[in-house]
Structures are given as C-alpha cells and as structure tokens.
Coordinates of C-alpha atoms and ligand atoms in Angstrom, one line a residue:
X129 CA 25.0 -19.6 5.8
X130 CA 24.9 -15.7 5.7
X131 CA 26.7 -13.5 8.2
X132 CA 27.6 -10.0 9.1
X133 CA 31.1 -9.1 9.4
X134 CA 31.3 -5.6 11.5
X135 CA 34.2 -3.6 12.6
X136 CA 34.9 -0.6 14.7
X137 CA 34.6 2.4 12.6
X138 CA 34.5 5.9 13.4
X139 CA 31.0 7.7 15.0
X140 CA 28.1 7.0 13.0
X141 CA 26.8 10.5 11.3
X142 CA 23.7 11.0 8.9
X143 CA 20.1 10.5 8.3
X144 CA 18.3 6.8 8.6
X145 CA 14.7 6.9 7.6
X146 CA 12.8 4.4 9.4
X147 CA 10.5 1.5 8.1
X148 CA 6.8 0.6 8.9
X149 CA 6.0 -1.2 11.9
X150 CA 6.5 -5.1 12.1
X151 CA 4.1 -5.1 15.2
X152 CA 1.7 -3.3 13.5
X153 CA 1.7 -4.6 10.3
X154 CA 1.0 -8.1 11.4
X155 CA -2.2 -7.4 13.4
X156 CA -3.6 -5.4 10.8
X157 CA -3.0 -8.0 7.8
X158 CA -4.5 -10.8 10.3
X159 CA -7.6 -7.8 10.7
X160 CA -7.8 -7.9 6.8
X161 CA -9.5 -10.8 7.1
X162 CA -12.6 -9.6 8.6
X163 CA -14.1 -8.2 5.5
X164 CA -14.8 -9.0 2.1
X165 CA -13.5 -5.9 0.6
X166 CA -9.8 -5.4 -0.2
X167 CA -7.4 -3.9 2.0
X168 CA -4.5 -1.7 0.7
X169 CA -1.6 -1.1 3.3
X170 CA 1.0 1.1 2.5
X171 CA 4.4 1.9 4.3
X172 CA 4.6 -1.9 4.7
X173 CA 8.3 -3.5 5.6
X174 CA 9.8 -5.9 3.7
X175 CA 10.5 -8.5 6.3
X176 CA 10.3 -12.4 6.8
X177 CA 7.8 -12.3 9.4
X178 CA 5.1 -10.4 6.9
X179 CA 6.3 -12.9 4.3
X180 CA 5.1 -15.9 6.5
X181 CA 1.8 -13.7 7.6
X182 CA 1.6 -13.1 4.0
X183 CA 1.3 -17.2 3.3
X184 CA -0.8 -17.6 6.4
X185 CA -3.4 -15.2 4.8
X186 CA -3.2 -16.9 1.4
X187 CA -3.2 -20.7 2.7
X188 CA -6.7 -19.5 4.3
X189 CA -7.9 -18.5 0.5
X190 CA -7.4 -14.7 0.8
X191 CA -5.2 -13.0 -2.1
X192 CA -2.2 -11.2 -1.0
X193 CA -0.1 -9.1 -3.3
X194 CA 2.9 -6.9 -2.7
X195 CA 4.3 -4.0 -4.9
X196 CA 7.3 -2.1 -3.1
X197 CA 5.9 -1.2 0.6
X198 CA 2.3 -1.7 -0.5
X199 CA 0.4 -5.0 0.2
X200 CA -3.0 -5.3 -1.4
X201 CA -4.9 -8.2 0.9
X202 CA -8.6 -9.4 -0.6
X203 CA -10.4 -11.6 1.9
X204 CA -13.5 -12.2 -0.3
X205 CA -12.3 -15.6 -1.2
X206 CA -11.4 -16.9 2.1
X207 CA -12.3 -20.9 2.0
X208 CA -10.6 -22.3 4.7
X209 CA -10.2 -21.6 9.0
X210 CA -7.8 -23.9 9.7
X211 CA -3.8 -22.7 10.4
X212 CA -1.5 -25.7 10.3
X213 CA 1.6 -25.4 12.9
X214 CA 4.1 -24.5 10.1
X215 CA 3.1 -21.1 10.5
X216 CA 2.3 -20.9 14.3
X217 CA 5.5 -22.3 14.8
X218 CA 7.2 -20.1 12.7
X219 CA 5.9 -17.3 13.7
X220 CA 3.7 -16.6 16.7
X221 CA 2.3 -13.8 15.5
X222 CA 0.1 -15.8 13.1
X223 CA -2.5 -17.0 16.2
X224 CA -3.8 -13.4 15.2
X225 CA -5.6 -14.8 12.4
X226 CA -8.1 -16.4 15.3
X227 CA -9.6 -13.4 16.4
X228 CA -10.3 -12.2 12.9
X229 CA -11.9 -15.8 11.7
X230 CA -13.8 -16.0 14.8
X231 CA -15.4 -12.6 13.9
X232 CA -16.4 -13.1 10.8
X233 CA -17.1 -16.8 10.4
X234 CA -17.7 -17.7 13.8
X235 CA -14.8 -20.6 13.2
X236 CA -11.3 -21.2 13.6
X237 CA -8.8 -23.8 14.0
X238 CA -4.9 -22.8 14.6
X239 CA -1.8 -24.5 15.5
X240 CA -0.4 -23.8 19.1
X241 CA 2.1 -20.8 18.6
X242 CA 5.9 -22.3 19.1
X243 CA 7.9 -20.9 22.0
X244 CA 11.1 -19.1 21.1
X245 CA 14.2 -18.1 22.5
X246 CA 12.8 -15.6 24.9
X247 CA 10.1 -17.6 26.6
X248 CA 7.5 -20.1 26.4
X249 CA 5.0 -17.5 24.8
X250 CA 1.5 -19.0 26.4
X251 CA -1.5 -18.0 24.6
X252 CA -4.2 -18.7 27.8
X253 CA -4.9 -15.3 28.2
X254 CA -6.0 -14.8 24.3
X255 CA -8.3 -18.3 24.8
X256 CA -9.7 -17.3 28.2
X257 CA -11.0 -14.0 26.2
X258 CA -12.5 -15.9 23.7
X259 CA -14.3 -18.0 26.1
X260 CA -15.4 -15.1 28.1
X261 CA -16.9 -13.7 24.5
X262 CA -19.0 -16.8 24.5
X263 CA -17.0 -19.1 22.0
X264 CA -16.5 -22.7 22.6
X265 CA -12.8 -23.4 22.6
X266 CA -11.4 -26.6 22.0
X267 CA -7.4 -27.5 22.7
X268 CA -6.3 -30.5 21.0
X269 CA -3.9 -32.4 19.1
X270 CA -2.2 -29.1 19.3
X271 CA -4.6 -27.1 18.0
X272 CA -6.6 -24.4 19.4
X273 CA -10.5 -24.4 18.1
X274 CA -13.2 -21.9 18.2
X275 CA -16.6 -22.0 17.0
X276 CA -20.3 -20.8 18.7
X277 CA -23.0 -17.8 17.8
X278 CA -21.6 -15.7 20.7
X279 CA -23.5 -12.5 21.9
X280 CA -21.2 -9.7 23.1
X281 CA -21.9 -7.6 25.8
X282 CA -19.1 -8.8 28.1
X283 CA -16.5 -7.4 30.3
X284 CA -13.0 -9.3 30.0
X285 CA -10.4 -8.8 32.7
X286 CA -6.8 -9.6 31.3
X287 CA -4.9 -11.1 33.9
X288 CA -1.9 -9.1 32.1
X289 CA -2.0 -6.4 29.5
X290 CA -0.8 -8.6 27.0
X291 CA -0.3 -7.0 23.6
X292 CA -1.6 -9.9 21.4
X293 CA -4.6 -11.0 24.0
X294 CA -6.0 -7.3 23.6
X295 CA -5.7 -7.6 20.0
X296 CA -7.2 -11.0 19.3
X297 CA -10.1 -10.2 21.7
X298 CA -10.1 -6.9 20.4
X299 CA -10.6 -8.5 16.7
X300 CA -12.8 -11.3 17.8
X301 CA -15.3 -8.7 19.2
X302 CA -15.8 -6.6 16.8
X303 CA -18.2 -8.3 14.7
X304 CA -20.4 -10.0 17.6
X305 CA -23.4 -8.3 18.7
X306 CA -23.6 -6.0 22.0
X307 CA -20.7 -3.8 23.1
X308 CA -17.4 -5.6 24.9
X309 CA -15.2 -4.1 27.4
X310 CA -11.7 -5.1 27.6
X311 CA -10.2 -4.2 31.0
X312 CA -6.6 -4.4 31.8
X313 CA -5.5 -3.9 28.1
X314 CA -2.3 -3.4 26.4
X315 CA -1.7 0.3 25.7
X316 CA 1.1 0.1 22.8
X317 CA 0.7 2.2 19.7
X318 CA 0.6 -0.8 17.8
X319 CA -3.0 -1.4 19.4
X320 CA -4.0 2.5 18.6
X321 CA -3.1 1.6 14.8
X322 CA -5.2 -1.9 14.8
X323 CA -8.1 0.4 16.3
X324 CA -8.0 3.0 13.8
X325 CA -7.5 0.6 11.2
X326 CA -10.6 -1.5 12.3
X327 CA -12.4 1.6 12.8
X328 CA -11.9 3.0 9.5
X329 CA -13.3 -0.7 7.9
X330 CA -16.3 0.5 9.9
X331 CA -16.0 -1.0 13.6
X332 CA -17.0 0.9 16.4
X333 CA -13.9 0.8 18.9
X334 CA -12.8 3.5 21.5
X335 CA -10.5 3.4 24.1
X336 CA -7.1 1.7 22.3
X337 CA -4.1 3.6 24.3
X338 CA -5.5 3.3 27.4
X339 CA -6.1 0.6 29.6
X340 CA -9.7 -0.1 29.4
X341 CA -11.0 -0.7 25.5
X342 CA -14.8 -0.7 24.3
X343 CA -16.1 -2.6 21.4
X344 CA -19.3 -1.8 20.2
X345 CA -20.2 -4.7 17.5
X346 CA -21.0 -4.3 13.9
X347 CA -22.6 -6.3 11.4
X348 CA -19.8 -6.0 8.6
X349 CA -16.9 -4.0 7.8
X350 CA -15.3 -2.8 3.9
X351 CA -12.1 -2.7 2.5
X352 CA -10.2 0.6 3.2
X353 CA -6.8 2.1 2.6
X354 CA -4.0 2.2 5.8
X355 CA -1.0 3.7 6.4
X356 CA 1.3 1.8 9.1
X357 CA 2.7 3.8 12.0
X358 CA 6.4 3.7 12.1
X359 CA 8.5 1.1 13.8
X360 CA 9.1 2.5 17.5
X361 CA 11.5 -0.1 17.8
X362 CA 13.9 0.0 14.6
X363 CA 14.0 4.0 15.8
X364 CA 15.0 3.0 19.2
X365 CA 17.7 0.4 17.5
X366 CA 19.1 3.2 15.6
X367 CA 19.1 5.7 18.6
X368 CA 21.1 3.4 20.6
X369 CA 23.5 2.6 17.4
X370 CA 24.4 6.9 17.4
X371 CA 24.9 6.4 21.1
X372 CA 27.3 3.5 21.2
X373 CA 29.4 4.7 18.3
X374 CA 28.9 8.3 20.1
X375 CA 28.2 9.5 16.6
X376 CA 25.2 12.2 15.7
X377 CA 21.9 10.5 13.8
X378 CA 18.8 12.3 12.6
X379 CA 15.9 9.6 12.6
X380 CA 13.5 10.4 10.0
X381 CA 9.7 9.0 10.3
X382 CA 9.5 8.3 14.0
X383 CA 6.1 9.0 16.0
X384 CA 8.0 10.8 19.0
X385 CA 5.4 10.2 21.4
X386 CA 5.7 6.5 20.6
X387 CA 9.7 6.3 21.7
X388 CA 9.3 8.6 24.9
X389 CA 10.4 5.9 27.2
X390 CA 13.7 5.3 25.2
X391 CA 14.6 9.1 24.8
X392 CA 14.3 9.7 28.8
X393 CA 16.6 6.2 28.9
X394 CA 19.3 7.4 26.6
X395 CA 19.0 11.3 28.5
X396 CA 19.5 9.8 31.6
X397 CA 22.6 7.8 30.3
X398 CA 23.6 11.5 29.1
X399 CA 23.1 11.1 25.3
X400 CA 21.4 13.9 23.7
X401 CA 18.2 14.2 21.9
X402 CA 17.1 17.2 20.1
X403 CA 13.6 17.0 18.8
X404 CA 13.1 18.6 15.3
X405 CA 9.4 19.3 13.5
X406 CA 10.1 16.0 11.3
X407 CA 12.2 13.8 13.5
X408 CA 14.5 13.7 16.0
X409 CA 18.6 13.9 16.4
X410 CA 20.8 11.7 18.7
X411 CA 24.5 13.0 19.8
X412 CA 26.3 10.5 21.5
X413 CA 29.1 12.1 23.4
X414 CA 32.4 10.5 25.1
X415 CA 31.1 10.9 28.5
X416 CA 28.0 8.5 29.6
X417 CA 26.8 7.3 32.6
X418 CA 25.4 3.8 34.0
X419 CA 21.5 3.9 34.6
X420 CA 18.9 1.2 35.8
X421 CA 16.3 0.2 33.6
X422 CA 13.4 -2.1 34.3
X423 CA 11.0 -3.5 31.1
X424 CA 7.2 -2.7 31.6
X425 CA 4.3 -2.4 29.5
X426 CA 3.5 0.6 27.3
X427 CA 4.3 3.4 28.2
X428 CA 7.1 1.8 30.3
X429 CA 10.4 1.1 29.1
X430 CA 10.1 -1.7 25.8
X431 CA 11.3 -5.0 26.5
X432 CA 12.2 -4.8 22.8
X433 CA 14.8 -2.5 23.7
X434 CA 16.2 -4.5 26.2
X435 CA 19.2 -6.2 24.5
X436 CA 20.2 -3.2 22.1
X437 CA 20.4 -0.9 26.1
X438 CA 22.1 -3.6 27.4
X439 CA 24.9 -3.4 24.6
X440 CA 25.3 0.4 25.1
X441 CA 25.3 -0.2 28.9
X442 CA 28.1 -2.6 28.6
X443 CA 30.2 0.0 26.7
X444 CA 29.6 2.9 29.9
X445 CA 31.9 2.8 32.9
X446 CA 29.9 2.3 36.0
X447 CA 27.4 -0.3 37.2
X448 CA 24.2 -0.6 35.5
X449 CA 21.2 -3.0 36.3
X450 CA 18.6 -4.0 34.0
X451 CA 15.4 -5.7 35.0
X452 CA 13.6 -8.1 32.5
X453 CA 9.7 -8.3 33.7
X454 CA 8.0 -9.0 30.4
X455 CA 9.9 -12.1 29.5
X456 CA 11.0 -15.1 31.5
X457 CA 14.4 -15.9 29.3
X458 CA 15.4 -12.8 27.4
X459 CA 18.8 -12.5 28.2
X460 CA 20.0 -15.0 25.9
X461 CA 22.6 -12.4 24.1
X462 CA 24.4 -12.2 27.6
X463 CA 26.8 -14.7 27.0
X464 CA 27.4 -13.7 23.3
X465 CA 28.0 -10.2 24.7
X466 CA 30.5 -11.9 27.3
X467 CA 32.3 -13.2 24.5
X468 CA 33.1 -9.9 23.4
X469 CA 34.3 -9.2 26.9
X470 CA 31.1 -7.8 28.4
X471 CA 31.2 -7.7 32.3
X472 CA 27.5 -8.7 33.0
X473 CA 26.1 -11.2 35.4
X474 CA 22.7 -12.4 35.4
X475 CA 20.3 -13.4 38.8
X476 CA 17.1 -14.7 37.1
X477 CA 15.4 -11.7 35.5
X478 CA 18.3 -9.5 36.9
X479 CA 21.6 -8.2 34.7
X480 CA 24.5 -6.8 36.9
X481 CA 26.4 -4.4 34.1
X482 CA 29.7 -3.5 34.6
X483 CA 30.7 -1.3 31.8
X484 CA 33.7 -1.3 30.2
X485 CA 35.5 0.6 27.2
X486 CA 37.5 -2.3 25.9
X487 CA 35.1 -4.5 24.2
X488 CA 36.5 -7.0 21.7
X489 CA 35.2 -8.2 18.5
X490 CA 34.4 -12.2 18.4
X491 CA 32.3 -14.7 16.5
X492 CA 28.8 -14.6 18.2
X493 CA 25.1 -15.9 17.3
X494 CA 21.7 -14.4 17.0
X495 CA 19.6 -16.0 19.0
X496 CA 16.3 -13.9 18.5
X497 CA 15.2 -10.9 16.7
X498 CA 16.7 -7.7 19.3
X499 CA 19.5 -10.0 20.4
X500 CA 20.7 -9.7 16.9
X501 CA 20.4 -6.5 16.7
X502 CA 22.0 -5.6 20.0
X503 CA 25.0 -8.0 18.9
X504 CA 25.4 -5.5 15.8
X505 CA 25.7 -2.5 18.2
X506 CA 28.4 -4.1 20.2
X507 CA 30.3 -5.0 16.8
X508 CA 30.1 -1.4 15.9
X509 CA 31.9 -0.3 19.4
X510 CA 34.3 -3.1 20.0
X511 CA 37.7 -3.2 18.6
X512 CA 38.1 -5.8 15.9
X513 CA 36.0 -7.8 13.8
X514 CA 32.7 -9.2 15.2
X515 CA 31.2 -11.8 12.8
X516 CA 27.5 -12.3 13.5
X517 CA 25.6 -15.5 12.6
X518 CA 22.0 -16.8 12.5
X519 CA 20.9 -13.7 10.4
X520 CA 17.8 -15.3 9.8
X521 CA 16.4 -13.7 13.3
X522 CA 17.7 -10.0 12.4
X523 CA 15.8 -10.4 9.2
X524 CA 12.8 -11.5 10.9
X525 CA 12.2 -7.7 12.1
X526 CA 14.3 -5.7 10.5
X527 CA 14.4 -4.2 7.0
X528 CA 18.0 -4.0 5.3
X529 CA 19.6 -3.2 8.6
X530 CA 23.1 -3.6 7.4
X531 CA 22.4 -1.4 4.4
X532 CA 21.2 1.5 6.0
X533 CA 23.8 1.2 9.0
X534 CA 26.3 1.2 5.8
X535 CA 24.9 4.2 4.8
X536 CA 26.0 6.1 8.1
X537 CA 29.3 4.8 8.0
X538 CA 29.0 1.6 9.9
X539 CA 31.8 -0.5 8.9
X540 CA 29.3 -3.9 8.1
X541 CA 29.1 -6.2 5.4
X542 CA 27.0 -9.2 4.8
X543 CA 28.5 -12.2 2.9
X544 CA 28.0 -16.0 2.5
X545 CA 30.9 -16.9 5.0
X546 CA 30.1 -20.0 7.1
Ligands
LIG1221 C1 4.1 -8.7 21.3 O1 4.4 -9.8 21.8 C2 5.6 -8.5 20.2 N1 5.4 -9.3 19.2 C3 6.7 -8.9 20.9 O2 7.7 -8.4 20.0 C4 6.9 -7.7 22.3 O3 8.1 -8.2 22.8 C5 5.6 -8.3 23.4 O4 4.2 -8.1 22.4 C6 5.9 -7.2 24.5 O5 5.8 -5.7 24.0 C7 4.2 -8.8 18.1 O6 3.5 -7.7 18.3 C8 3.8 -9.5 16.6 P1 2.6 -10.3 25.1 P2 3.2 -10.9 22.5 O7 1.5 -11.1 24.8 O8 1.8 -10.5 22.1 C9 2.9 -13.4 28.6 C10 9.5 -8.5 18.8 O9 11.0 -8.5 19.0 N2 1.6 -14.1 28.4 O10 2.1 -9.0 25.4 O11 3.5 -12.2 22.2 C11 3.9 -13.6 27.8 O12 4.8 -15.0 28.1 C12 8.9 -9.0 19.3 O13 9.1 -7.7 17.9 C13 1.0 -15.0 28.6 O14 1.6 -15.4 29.9 O15 3.5 -10.2 24.2 C14 4.8 -12.9 28.1 O16 5.7 -13.2 28.9 C15 9.2 -10.1 20.6 N3 -0.4 -15.4 28.1 C16 4.2 -11.7 28.7 O17 2.9 -12.3 28.6 C17 -0.9 -15.1 27.1 O18 -2.1 -15.5 26.8 C18 3.8 -10.5 27.3 O19 3.4 -11.1 26.3 C19 -0.2 -14.0 26.3 C20 1.2 -13.8 27.0

C-alpha cells in the first residue's frame, strides 16, 4: 500500500499550474450522454474519479477515448440505461447520469450512491425534482428507477441549494417540452460551466450562478468541444500550502472570481494575496492571526476547503472557530491532526482550534479527499516526518499533488512503504 512521506522543509517557492476542475468535468461527462454526437472535452484532469465516470459511461454503451488532457465521448452507441452499484458506491457523482438518461431516453435505473466519510449523502432532492418534472420514480432493491413521458413547464423549489440536485434536475429538464424554473438552485461555478456546455450543445438554459435557473426544453443536442474550468479547490489547496509554509507561490490557471471566498479568509488571517493578470501570488508570512470560518454554499466559504484551512489555523497562535454547515461528518481529519499535536476540540459541527507552532510529524490516515490534502499541508509544517496512508482518497481528486508540491520545494516522496 503506497504512502507519502512528508518532512518539514523551507517555505515553498515557485509557480503551480492548476488542473481542470474535477467537479465540473464529472457532471459534464454525464451530460455528454445527452447527445448522439461526439463531445470533445479539453483540460480534463487525470484523476481516479474521472476514470470511474469513464467506466460508467462505457458500461452504458458510450465510447470514451482519452489522449493526455483530452477526453472524447461518443454517446451515439448507448444501449443500456442501468448503472449498477459498483459505480454509484465508488463515486457518488455517477448518479448524475440519471438526469442525462431521463432527458434523452426517458428511462434510467441507477443504484443508490454510497455514503462516504463525510456524510450519508442522500439523494432525496434529486428524486423529488425528477418527480416534480413528471417522471415516475420508483425506489426498490437499492435502485432508483425513473421513466415516463413528462411535459416540462414546472416550477421546482429545492429545500437546500444542493450542487448535485441542481445539476441532475437541469439535465433532466433540458430535453423536455416546456420551460422549467428551478428555484433555490446551487450557484457554484461548476453549475455555470455545465450550463455553458449544455447551451453550446443546443440547450436553452439561463440563470446558472444565480439562485433561479430557467430551462427552456429543446428537441435534441449536438456534439461540441468544451474546455472545463480550472479547479478552484486545487487552487485553494496550493494557496494554503504557500501560507502554511510561510512561502510564496504563483498560482497559474485560476478564475479569480471562483476563489474570492478563499482569498478573503486568507487575507483575514494575514496572508498576502496579489492579483496578477494571469493568476495570483500568495505570500505567507510569519505573523498570522486566528479567524472564524463558517462553510456555506457558494459564494460562501467552500466546505471543500474546510480541512485545509483547519490545518493552517492549527499552526496560527490563538483560537479559531470552524463551523461546518454543509456535511454532518466532515471533521474526520481532526483525530489525525491531533496525532500531530494539533489542539482541536469538536462539539457537533463546531471545531475550536487553538493554534500552536510545535506540531510534530506522525503516521496519519487520509479519511477522505480533502482531509488527505489537509494532512499533507500539516506535514509540510510539522517537525520531523509525517507518513500519510490511504492515498486512494487523494488520488480521486488531485492530479500529481506530490509532484506539483515537490516542484516548488516540498520535501515529499511517494513510495510503496506499508
Ligand atoms: C458536490 O457534492 C461536490 N461533489 C462536493 O465535493 C462538495 O463538497 C459539495 O458539492 C458541496 O459543495 C461534486 O461536485 C462531484 P450537495 P454533492 O448535494 O452534489 C445534502 C469534493 O471534495 N443533500 O450540494 O453531493 C447533502 O447530504 C466533493 O470534491 C441532501 O440532503 O453536494 C449535504 O449535506 C466532496 N439531499 C448537502 O446537501 C440531496 O438530495 C450538500 O450536498 C442532496 C444533498
């Protein structure tokens, strides 16, 4: 079983090029099933989750080809509408094929997605949205089954601005007759990217990025070429790497607007962020101050940056408060950080962090994707050697993370040590 060995080194210095967004690529891959033409996606990151989604599309009969960061998907040969649990358990986002299959074929049978370390991850809002659109939904034997010949023209109000439910309902409404209005929609940049992709295929969707999205149904979609947006969470992870090592990194290939909530919190802590025309420079410094963070739906502070900021605030003297409002169990990295000497107390969804400068290396386990990233960041600061195990979580969402860190001076190696 591979693990990472991280040792305290000097401040990180240099330039990091951010890869394409995992959370934009996955829904767009699902949406590629909605046309019988060829879709060419560029800037696609090389991640485990992308491989799993490619396998899911192939199981449905689509043809998927990858050359470097280009993914070519041909949906003209789809001959199955059923996704077994081996996919939905491994990767929750595979349930996004349901909206795409319903839209184009009016039928889908997808195994329930698994929960994961950070929460039970229900899909009730997805299913309620499909039913509101007029699809007949059945839940039996661990599967969600949808079919019917619905007419669009409905208004749907989401109880919570769920990212996945917004994406799934947008897709399910795209090829229905009539106009669908989706209220209390999630506003993440990845939803805007999905809207732009669908509209280039011939859809007529307006309002992504705001809380009300209007989907005017069309008859069919055609194949297109599309470059996915950069990964704002990878960018944020490297911004924190510069801060926690008191270094200076230039972050290339980042959309400034998408990382505003991250910049705001770094500046509150006393980290310098300099905006340049082709990216941004992050300069950590010795004197930083504690702060309070509450995760919120976009454009609030992203839950996917919560573990990384917890690692940073664990090294900043003073008391910081972290409130996790999105997922019910997203503090799995706390016991691992405490092994390194971090002083963190958890009360429900609130973590009280008493920062200290004497963290020590330890053997720790990545419990989920962003928790793994947080442990690497803490290892860059801690005295001695930190060994990080369960790297499969990190490989799901970061492309060559240890290589990119090594290239800017991190003392980090990946090896077959058990
Ligand atoms: C997306 O997950 C992201 N994944 C997550 O990123 C991200 O943390 C999350 O959005 C929030 O921003 C992808 O885009 C592939 P949600 P998603 O539906 O769509 C509850 C990462 O690290 N909920 O917005 O599953 C749910 O339990 C991953 O890259 C319901 O109750 O998130 C959670 O508490 C982790 N019923 C909250 O809403 C539903 O039907 C937010 O979930 C759906 C969601």
